Amino acid sequence: LHKYGYNMMLCNTSGKKEIEREYLDTLERNLFDGMIIGAAFLPDAYYEKIQKPILSLDRIIKGIPLVTSDHAAGGKIAAEKLIEKGCKRVLSLIDPNAKTVASSSSGKDFIKTMEENGASVVREEFEWTDVIHYPRSIQRTREILRNHPDIDGIMANDLCASSFIKAAAEQGLRVPEDIKIIAYDGTYITDFNYRTIASVKQDVALIAKEVVQMLIKLINKQPLEKTEVYVPVCYKEGDTI
């Protein structure tokens, strides 16, 4: 954005609707030229009536342009890698609050591909608030492994994948011999452990580029070639599968 002469203000709503509403009101009063939504908690109807330059990074909102990773392809890639390694009973984590975000399609296509290839899928809820709170995250991963001692593969976001590696070691499970773990996101977190976590990697740099180009067009009232952009993902090698 700076290259185009714009400054950026990073705003955190802490999941509170009243704070989110304040930021949107600021946009409506022309104090911001445009807005990029990373997470949204207000109803879609609130966004649909806004007549200002605005786009979403992940949440699907009718009438709002979307830039996101090709999560459907990402889920399929993760499943194919675990299938190649012989996994027959795998774990998929589901955030019950993420039904309207594009990233939820990774889990759907992961499950679909696994089941089409004869594998069974264990579904466990794992809320984002637990993901980012390490004590709760490690406690939850320990519980899941104790409750499902027969799973042989896991797809989880980077933070949870790291927690599962620790929990598996505590319970005497060898990675990847006894249980295979593939992360989804492919951030620096996958290189933080004593080993590199295999992962489906999002192209953050390309996402940022697409977002900025689209927002600049919206600000300048230029037509968009398309209102939904899906950025390709790729597989990043690791030693956990």
Short mmCIF file of N, CA and C in Angstrom, two decimals, residues 54-210:
data_model
loop_
_atom_site.label_atom_id
_atom_site.label_comp_id
_atom_site.label_asym_id
_atom_site.label_seq_id
_atom_site.Cartn_x
_atom_site.Cartn_y
_atom_site.Cartn_z
N ILE A 54 -14.31 -1.78 0.05
CA ILE A 54 -14.11 -2.77 1.09
C ILE A 54 -13.98 -4.15 0.46
N LEU A 55 -13.09 -4.97 0.99
CA LEU A 55 -12.96 -6.34 0.49
C LEU A 55 -12.61 -7.27 1.65
N SER A 56 -12.80 -8.54 1.43
CA SER A 56 -12.60 -9.53 2.49
C SER A 56 -11.44 -10.45 2.15
N LEU A 57 -10.69 -10.81 3.19
CA LEU A 57 -9.58 -11.74 3.02
C LEU A 57 -10.02 -13.19 3.09
N ASP A 58 -11.09 -13.47 3.78
CA ASP A 58 -11.48 -14.87 3.93
C ASP A 58 -12.98 -15.08 4.09
N ARG A 59 -13.63 -14.21 4.84
CA ARG A 59 -15.06 -14.41 5.06
C ARG A 59 -15.85 -14.13 3.79
N ILE A 60 -16.79 -15.00 3.52
CA ILE A 60 -17.64 -14.87 2.34
C ILE A 60 -18.84 -14.01 2.69
N ILE A 61 -18.90 -12.80 2.09
CA ILE A 61 -20.00 -11.87 2.34
C ILE A 61 -20.59 -11.46 0.99
N LYS A 62 -21.87 -11.65 0.82
CA LYS A 62 -22.52 -11.32 -0.45
C LYS A 62 -22.27 -9.87 -0.83
N GLY A 63 -21.78 -9.66 -2.06
CA GLY A 63 -21.57 -8.32 -2.58
C GLY A 63 -20.21 -7.72 -2.23
N ILE A 64 -19.40 -8.42 -1.41
CA ILE A 64 -18.08 -7.92 -1.03
C ILE A 64 -17.02 -8.73 -1.75
N PRO A 65 -16.10 -8.09 -2.50
CA PRO A 65 -15.03 -8.82 -3.19
C PRO A 65 -14.21 -9.66 -2.21
N LEU A 66 -13.73 -10.79 -2.68
CA LEU A 66 -13.02 -11.76 -1.84
C LEU A 66 -11.66 -12.11 -2.42
N VAL A 67 -10.64 -12.11 -1.57
CA VAL A 67 -9.32 -12.64 -1.93
C VAL A 67 -8.96 -13.68 -0.89
N THR A 68 -8.66 -14.89 -1.33
CA THR A 68 -8.35 -15.95 -0.38
C THR A 68 -7.51 -17.02 -1.08
N SER A 69 -6.99 -17.94 -0.31
CA SER A 69 -6.26 -19.07 -0.90
C SER A 69 -7.25 -20.06 -1.50
N ASP A 70 -6.74 -20.91 -2.38
CA ASP A 70 -7.56 -21.97 -2.94
C ASP A 70 -7.61 -23.10 -1.92
N HIS A 71 -8.44 -22.91 -0.89
CA HIS A 71 -8.48 -23.85 0.23
C HIS A 71 -9.03 -25.22 -0.16
N ALA A 72 -9.91 -25.24 -1.14
CA ALA A 72 -10.43 -26.53 -1.60
C ALA A 72 -9.29 -27.40 -2.12
N ALA A 73 -8.41 -26.80 -2.93
CA ALA A 73 -7.25 -27.52 -3.44
C ALA A 73 -6.31 -27.91 -2.31
N GLY A 74 -6.18 -27.01 -1.30
CA GLY A 74 -5.31 -27.29 -0.16
C GLY A 74 -5.76 -28.50 0.62
N GLY A 75 -7.05 -28.61 0.86
CA GLY A 75 -7.57 -29.77 1.58
C GLY A 75 -7.35 -31.06 0.81
N LYS A 76 -7.50 -30.98 -0.49
CA LYS A 76 -7.28 -32.16 -1.34
C LYS A 76 -5.82 -32.58 -1.33
N ILE A 77 -4.91 -31.59 -1.40
CA ILE A 77 -3.48 -31.90 -1.37
C ILE A 77 -3.11 -32.61 -0.06
N ALA A 78 -3.61 -32.09 1.06
CA ALA A 78 -3.31 -32.70 2.35
C ALA A 78 -3.80 -34.14 2.41
N ALA A 79 -5.01 -34.37 1.92
CA ALA A 79 -5.57 -35.72 1.92
C ALA A 79 -4.75 -36.66 1.05
N GLU A 80 -4.39 -36.20 -0.13
CA GLU A 80 -3.62 -37.05 -1.05
C GLU A 80 -2.28 -37.44 -0.46
N LYS A 81 -1.64 -36.53 0.27
CA LYS A 81 -0.35 -36.84 0.89
C LYS A 81 -0.50 -37.91 1.97
N LEU A 82 -1.56 -37.80 2.78
CA LEU A 82 -1.77 -38.80 3.83
C LEU A 82 -2.18 -40.15 3.24
N ILE A 83 -2.95 -40.11 2.15
CA ILE A 83 -3.34 -41.35 1.46
C ILE A 83 -2.10 -42.04 0.89
N GLU A 84 -1.20 -41.26 0.30
CA GLU A 84 0.04 -41.81 -0.25
C GLU A 84 0.85 -42.53 0.82
N LYS A 85 0.76 -42.02 2.05
CA LYS A 85 1.54 -42.59 3.15
C LYS A 85 0.79 -43.73 3.86
N GLY A 86 -0.39 -44.08 3.34
CA GLY A 86 -1.11 -45.24 3.86
C GLY A 86 -2.04 -44.99 5.01
N CYS A 87 -2.39 -43.75 5.30
CA CYS A 87 -3.28 -43.45 6.42
C CYS A 87 -4.69 -43.98 6.15
N LYS A 88 -5.29 -44.59 7.16
CA LYS A 88 -6.62 -45.19 7.04
C LYS A 88 -7.66 -44.56 7.96
N ARG A 89 -7.20 -43.92 9.02
CA ARG A 89 -8.13 -43.29 9.97
C ARG A 89 -7.51 -41.97 10.42
N VAL A 90 -8.08 -40.88 9.94
CA VAL A 90 -7.44 -39.57 10.12
C VAL A 90 -8.33 -38.62 10.91
N LEU A 91 -7.68 -37.58 11.43
CA LEU A 91 -8.37 -36.57 12.22
C LEU A 91 -8.50 -35.28 11.44
N SER A 92 -9.70 -34.70 11.47
CA SER A 92 -9.93 -33.39 10.89
C SER A 92 -10.53 -32.49 11.96
N LEU A 93 -9.91 -31.32 12.17
CA LEU A 93 -10.39 -30.37 13.16
C LEU A 93 -11.37 -29.39 12.54
N ILE A 94 -12.44 -29.10 13.24
CA ILE A 94 -13.50 -28.23 12.73
C ILE A 94 -13.76 -27.10 13.72
N ASP A 95 -13.73 -25.86 13.24
CA ASP A 95 -14.10 -24.72 14.07
C ASP A 95 -15.59 -24.46 13.83
N PRO A 96 -16.44 -24.68 14.82
CA PRO A 96 -17.89 -24.51 14.61
C PRO A 96 -18.29 -23.07 14.28
N ASN A 97 -17.38 -22.12 14.52
CA ASN A 97 -17.70 -20.71 14.26
C ASN A 97 -17.20 -20.24 12.91
N ALA A 98 -16.65 -21.15 12.11
CA ALA A 98 -16.02 -20.74 10.84
C ALA A 98 -16.79 -21.22 9.62
N LYS A 99 -18.10 -21.27 9.72
CA LYS A 99 -18.90 -21.81 8.62
C LYS A 99 -18.98 -20.87 7.42
N THR A 100 -18.77 -19.56 7.65
CA THR A 100 -18.92 -18.61 6.54
C THR A 100 -17.57 -18.07 6.05
N VAL A 101 -16.50 -18.79 6.34
CA VAL A 101 -15.19 -18.37 5.85
C VAL A 101 -14.70 -19.34 4.78
N ALA A 102 -13.99 -18.80 3.80
CA ALA A 102 -13.54 -19.62 2.68
C ALA A 102 -12.61 -20.74 3.13
N SER A 103 -11.82 -20.49 4.18
CA SER A 103 -10.85 -21.48 4.61
C SER A 103 -11.49 -22.77 5.11
N SER A 104 -12.78 -22.71 5.47
CA SER A 104 -13.45 -23.92 5.94
C SER A 104 -13.55 -24.99 4.85
N SER A 105 -13.41 -24.57 3.59
CA SER A 105 -13.50 -25.53 2.49
C SER A 105 -12.32 -26.50 2.47
N SER A 106 -11.20 -26.12 3.11
CA SER A 106 -10.05 -27.03 3.16
C SER A 106 -10.44 -28.29 3.93
N GLY A 107 -11.13 -28.12 5.05
CA GLY A 107 -11.56 -29.27 5.82
C GLY A 107 -12.58 -30.12 5.08
N LYS A 108 -13.50 -29.46 4.39
CA LYS A 108 -14.54 -30.19 3.65
C LYS A 108 -13.93 -31.04 2.55
N ASP A 109 -12.99 -30.47 1.79
CA ASP A 109 -12.39 -31.22 0.69
C ASP A 109 -11.40 -32.26 1.19
N PHE A 110 -10.80 -32.00 2.34
CA PHE A 110 -9.94 -33.00 2.98
C PHE A 110 -10.76 -34.23 3.33
N ILE A 111 -11.89 -34.01 4.00
CA ILE A 111 -12.76 -35.11 4.40
C ILE A 111 -13.29 -35.86 3.18
N LYS A 112 -13.75 -35.11 2.20
CA LYS A 112 -14.31 -35.73 0.98
C LYS A 112 -13.30 -36.62 0.29
N THR A 113 -12.08 -36.12 0.12
CA THR A 113 -11.04 -36.89 -0.58
C THR A 113 -10.64 -38.12 0.21
N MET A 114 -10.50 -37.99 1.53
CA MET A 114 -10.14 -39.14 2.36
C MET A 114 -11.21 -40.22 2.26
N GLU A 115 -12.48 -39.83 2.40
CA GLU A 115 -13.56 -40.82 2.40
C GLU A 115 -13.74 -41.45 1.02
N GLU A 116 -13.51 -40.68 -0.03
CA GLU A 116 -13.60 -41.25 -1.38
C GLU A 116 -12.53 -42.31 -1.61
N ASN A 117 -11.46 -42.24 -0.83
CA ASN A 117 -10.37 -43.22 -0.97
C ASN A 117 -10.41 -44.28 0.14
N GLY A 118 -11.56 -44.42 0.77
CA GLY A 118 -11.76 -45.51 1.71
C GLY A 118 -11.28 -45.29 3.13
N ALA A 119 -10.81 -44.10 3.44
CA ALA A 119 -10.34 -43.81 4.80
C ALA A 119 -11.51 -43.31 5.65
N SER A 120 -11.44 -43.53 6.94
CA SER A 120 -12.44 -42.99 7.86
C SER A 120 -11.89 -41.70 8.47
N VAL A 121 -12.79 -40.77 8.76
CA VAL A 121 -12.38 -39.46 9.26
C VAL A 121 -13.03 -39.19 10.61
N VAL A 122 -12.19 -38.88 11.59
CA VAL A 122 -12.67 -38.48 12.92
C VAL A 122 -12.77 -36.96 12.92
N ARG A 123 -13.93 -36.43 13.27
CA ARG A 123 -14.14 -34.98 13.31
C ARG A 123 -14.16 -34.50 14.77
N GLU A 124 -13.36 -33.52 15.06
CA GLU A 124 -13.32 -32.95 16.40
C GLU A 124 -13.39 -31.43 16.30
N GLU A 125 -14.23 -30.82 17.15
CA GLU A 125 -14.31 -29.36 17.18
C GLU A 125 -13.11 -28.77 17.91
N PHE A 126 -12.60 -27.68 17.36
CA PHE A 126 -11.43 -27.01 17.95
C PHE A 126 -11.57 -25.53 17.63
N GLU A 127 -12.03 -24.76 18.59
CA GLU A 127 -12.30 -23.34 18.33
C GLU A 127 -11.01 -22.53 18.24
N TRP A 128 -11.06 -21.46 17.44
CA TRP A 128 -9.88 -20.63 17.23
C TRP A 128 -9.34 -20.04 18.53
N THR A 129 -10.25 -19.71 19.46
CA THR A 129 -9.81 -19.15 20.73
C THR A 129 -8.96 -20.14 21.52
N ASP A 130 -9.18 -21.43 21.29
CA ASP A 130 -8.35 -22.46 21.93
C ASP A 130 -7.04 -22.66 21.17
N VAL A 131 -7.09 -22.47 19.85
CA VAL A 131 -5.89 -22.63 19.03
C VAL A 131 -4.80 -21.66 19.47
N ILE A 132 -5.17 -20.41 19.68
CA ILE A 132 -4.18 -19.37 19.97
C ILE A 132 -3.84 -19.26 21.46
N HIS A 133 -4.51 -20.05 22.29
CA HIS A 133 -4.21 -20.06 23.72
C HIS A 133 -3.47 -21.36 24.00
N TYR A 134 -2.13 -21.29 24.11
CA TYR A 134 -1.33 -22.52 24.12
C TYR A 134 -1.72 -23.52 25.21
N PRO A 135 -1.91 -23.11 26.46
CA PRO A 135 -2.30 -24.09 27.48
C PRO A 135 -3.56 -24.87 27.11
N ARG A 136 -4.57 -24.16 26.55
CA ARG A 136 -5.80 -24.85 26.14
C ARG A 136 -5.55 -25.71 24.92
N SER A 137 -4.70 -25.23 24.01
CA SER A 137 -4.41 -25.98 22.80
C SER A 137 -3.73 -27.31 23.11
N ILE A 138 -2.71 -27.28 23.94
CA ILE A 138 -2.00 -28.52 24.25
C ILE A 138 -2.89 -29.46 25.05
N GLN A 139 -3.72 -28.92 25.93
CA GLN A 139 -4.65 -29.76 26.70
C GLN A 139 -5.65 -30.44 25.78
N ARG A 140 -6.15 -29.69 24.81
CA ARG A 140 -7.15 -30.24 23.87
C ARG A 140 -6.51 -31.32 22.99
N THR A 141 -5.30 -31.09 22.52
CA THR A 141 -4.66 -32.10 21.66
C THR A 141 -4.37 -33.38 22.45
N ARG A 142 -3.99 -33.24 23.70
CA ARG A 142 -3.78 -34.43 24.55
C ARG A 142 -5.07 -35.23 24.68
N GLU A 143 -6.18 -34.52 24.91
CA GLU A 143 -7.48 -35.18 25.07
C GLU A 143 -7.87 -35.94 23.79
N ILE A 144 -7.67 -35.28 22.65
CA ILE A 144 -8.05 -35.90 21.38
C ILE A 144 -7.26 -37.17 21.13
N LEU A 145 -5.96 -37.13 21.37
CA LEU A 145 -5.13 -38.32 21.15
C LEU A 145 -5.50 -39.44 22.12
N ARG A 146 -5.84 -39.11 23.36
CA ARG A 146 -6.27 -40.14 24.31
C ARG A 146 -7.61 -40.75 23.91
N ASN A 147 -8.51 -39.91 23.39
CA ASN A 147 -9.84 -40.39 23.00
C ASN A 147 -9.84 -41.16 21.69
N HIS A 148 -8.83 -40.93 20.87
CA HIS A 148 -8.77 -41.60 19.56
C HIS A 148 -7.37 -42.19 19.35
N PRO A 149 -7.04 -43.24 20.10
CA PRO A 149 -5.70 -43.83 20.00
C PRO A 149 -5.42 -44.54 18.67
N ASP A 150 -6.47 -44.73 17.86
CA ASP A 150 -6.30 -45.47 16.61
C ASP A 150 -6.10 -44.58 15.39
N ILE A 151 -6.10 -43.26 15.54
CA ILE A 151 -5.88 -42.42 14.36
C ILE A 151 -4.42 -42.51 13.92
N ASP A 152 -4.21 -42.47 12.60
CA ASP A 152 -2.85 -42.58 12.08
C ASP A 152 -2.44 -41.37 11.23
N GLY A 153 -3.33 -40.37 11.15
CA GLY A 153 -3.02 -39.16 10.39
C GLY A 153 -3.81 -37.96 10.90
N ILE A 154 -3.20 -36.78 10.81
CA ILE A 154 -3.83 -35.55 11.29
C ILE A 154 -3.57 -34.42 10.31
N MET A 155 -4.62 -33.66 9.97
CA MET A 155 -4.43 -32.37 9.32
C MET A 155 -4.90 -31.31 10.29
N ALA A 156 -4.03 -30.33 10.55
CA ALA A 156 -4.37 -29.26 11.50
C ALA A 156 -3.62 -28.00 11.12
N ASN A 157 -4.09 -26.85 11.58
CA ASN A 157 -3.35 -25.62 11.30
C ASN A 157 -1.98 -25.69 11.99
N ASP A 158 -1.09 -24.79 11.62
CA ASP A 158 0.30 -24.85 12.08
C ASP A 158 0.42 -24.94 13.60
N LEU A 159 -0.33 -24.11 14.31
CA LEU A 159 -0.24 -24.08 15.77
C LEU A 159 -0.69 -25.41 16.38
N CYS A 160 -1.80 -25.93 15.91
CA CYS A 160 -2.31 -27.20 16.43
C CYS A 160 -1.38 -28.35 16.05
N ALA A 161 -0.84 -28.32 14.84
CA ALA A 161 0.08 -29.37 14.42
C ALA A 161 1.28 -29.44 15.36
N SER A 162 1.79 -28.28 15.75
CA SER A 162 2.91 -28.23 16.69
C SER A 162 2.50 -28.82 18.04
N SER A 163 1.29 -28.51 18.48
CA SER A 163 0.80 -29.06 19.75
C SER A 163 0.64 -30.57 19.66
N PHE A 164 0.18 -31.07 18.53
CA PHE A 164 0.00 -32.51 18.37
C PHE A 164 1.34 -33.25 18.39
N ILE A 165 2.39 -32.64 17.85
CA ILE A 165 3.71 -33.26 17.89
C ILE A 165 4.16 -33.44 19.34
N LYS A 166 3.97 -32.42 20.14
CA LYS A 166 4.34 -32.49 21.56
C LYS A 166 3.49 -33.50 22.30
N ALA A 167 2.17 -33.46 22.08
CA ALA A 167 1.25 -34.37 22.76
C ALA A 167 1.54 -35.82 22.37
N ALA A 168 1.86 -36.05 21.10
CA ALA A 168 2.16 -37.41 20.63
C ALA A 168 3.41 -37.95 21.33
N ALA A 169 4.44 -37.12 21.44
CA ALA A 169 5.67 -37.55 22.11
C ALA A 169 5.41 -37.90 23.57
N GLU A 170 4.56 -37.11 24.23
CA GLU A 170 4.22 -37.36 25.63
C GLU A 170 3.51 -38.70 25.81
N GLN A 171 2.76 -39.11 24.79
CA GLN A 171 1.98 -40.34 24.88
C GLN A 171 2.68 -41.53 24.22
N GLY A 172 3.96 -41.33 23.90
CA GLY A 172 4.75 -42.44 23.36
C GLY A 172 4.48 -42.75 21.90
N LEU A 173 3.88 -41.83 21.19
CA LEU A 173 3.60 -42.01 19.77
C LEU A 173 4.73 -41.42 18.93
N ARG A 174 5.21 -42.18 17.97
CA ARG A 174 6.29 -41.70 17.12
C ARG A 174 5.72 -41.03 15.87
N VAL A 175 6.28 -39.88 15.54
CA VAL A 175 5.91 -39.16 14.32
C VAL A 175 7.09 -39.24 13.36
N PRO A 176 6.94 -39.77 12.16
CA PRO A 176 5.68 -40.17 11.50
C PRO A 176 5.38 -41.67 11.56
N GLU A 177 6.17 -42.47 12.27
CA GLU A 177 5.99 -43.92 12.24
C GLU A 177 4.61 -44.36 12.73
N ASP A 178 4.15 -43.80 13.86
CA ASP A 178 2.85 -44.19 14.41
C ASP A 178 1.72 -43.27 13.97
N ILE A 179 2.03 -42.01 13.82
CA ILE A 179 1.01 -41.03 13.43
C ILE A 179 1.64 -39.96 12.55
N LYS A 180 0.97 -39.63 11.46
CA LYS A 180 1.49 -38.66 10.51
C LYS A 180 0.74 -37.34 10.68
N ILE A 181 1.49 -36.24 10.61
CA ILE A 181 0.90 -34.92 10.85
C ILE A 181 1.26 -33.97 9.70
N ILE A 182 0.23 -33.37 9.12
CA ILE A 182 0.44 -32.37 8.08
C ILE A 182 -0.23 -31.08 8.53
N ALA A 183 0.50 -29.98 8.45
CA ALA A 183 -0.02 -28.69 8.89
C ALA A 183 -0.67 -27.95 7.73
N TYR A 184 -1.57 -27.03 8.07
CA TYR A 184 -2.19 -26.20 7.04
C TYR A 184 -1.91 -24.73 7.34
N ASP A 185 -1.21 -24.10 6.45
CA ASP A 185 -0.83 -22.68 6.42
C ASP A 185 0.62 -22.56 5.96
N GLY A 186 1.52 -23.37 6.57
CA GLY A 186 2.92 -23.38 6.14
C GLY A 186 3.69 -22.14 6.55
N THR A 187 3.35 -21.56 7.71
CA THR A 187 4.06 -20.38 8.19
C THR A 187 5.38 -20.80 8.86
N TYR A 188 6.11 -19.81 9.39
CA TYR A 188 7.38 -20.07 10.05
C TYR A 188 7.24 -21.03 11.23
N ILE A 189 6.03 -21.17 11.74
CA ILE A 189 5.80 -22.06 12.87
C ILE A 189 6.17 -23.50 12.53
N THR A 190 6.02 -23.87 11.26
CA THR A 190 6.32 -25.25 10.86
C THR A 190 7.82 -25.55 10.91
N ASP A 191 8.64 -24.53 11.07
CA ASP A 191 10.09 -24.73 11.18
C ASP A 191 10.60 -24.50 12.59
N PHE A 192 9.69 -24.23 13.53
CA PHE A 192 10.08 -23.90 14.90
C PHE A 192 10.45 -25.12 15.74
N ASN A 193 9.87 -26.28 15.42
CA ASN A 193 10.11 -27.47 16.21
C ASN A 193 11.50 -28.04 15.93
N TYR A 194 11.80 -29.12 16.64
CA TYR A 194 13.06 -29.81 16.38
C TYR A 194 13.02 -30.52 15.04
N ARG A 195 11.88 -30.46 14.38
CA ARG A 195 11.73 -31.04 13.05
C ARG A 195 10.84 -30.13 12.20
N THR A 196 10.91 -30.32 10.91
CA THR A 196 10.10 -29.51 10.00
C THR A 196 8.77 -30.21 9.75
N ILE A 197 7.68 -29.48 9.97
CA ILE A 197 6.35 -30.06 9.80
C ILE A 197 5.95 -29.98 8.33
N ALA A 198 5.58 -31.11 7.75
CA ALA A 198 5.04 -31.11 6.39
C ALA A 198 3.78 -30.25 6.39
N SER A 199 3.58 -29.48 5.32
CA SER A 199 2.44 -28.55 5.36
C SER A 199 1.93 -28.19 3.98
N VAL A 200 0.70 -27.72 3.96
CA VAL A 200 0.12 -27.06 2.80
C VAL A 200 0.34 -25.57 3.03
N LYS A 201 1.07 -24.94 2.13
CA LYS A 201 1.51 -23.56 2.35
C LYS A 201 0.70 -22.56 1.54
N GLN A 202 0.23 -21.52 2.23
CA GLN A 202 -0.45 -20.42 1.56
C GLN A 202 0.59 -19.40 1.09
N ASP A 203 0.35 -18.82 -0.07
CA ASP A 203 1.26 -17.82 -0.64
C ASP A 203 0.87 -16.44 -0.11
N VAL A 204 1.37 -16.11 1.07
CA VAL A 204 0.98 -14.87 1.74
C VAL A 204 1.37 -13.64 0.93
N ALA A 205 2.55 -13.67 0.31
CA ALA A 205 3.00 -12.51 -0.47
C ALA A 205 2.08 -12.25 -1.66
N LEU A 206 1.67 -13.31 -2.34
CA LEU A 206 0.78 -13.14 -3.50
C LEU A 206 -0.62 -12.71 -3.05
N ILE A 207 -1.07 -13.22 -1.92
CA ILE A 207 -2.36 -12.79 -1.38
C ILE A 207 -2.34 -11.29 -1.11
N ALA A 208 -1.26 -10.82 -0.46
CA ALA A 208 -1.14 -9.39 -0.15
C ALA A 208 -1.15 -8.56 -1.43
N LYS A 209 -0.45 -9.03 -2.44
CA LYS A 209 -0.39 -8.30 -3.72
C LYS A 209 -1.76 -8.20 -4.36
N GLU A 210 -2.48 -9.32 -4.38
CA GLU A 210 -3.82 -9.34 -4.98
C GLU A 210 -4.78 -8.43 -4.21
#
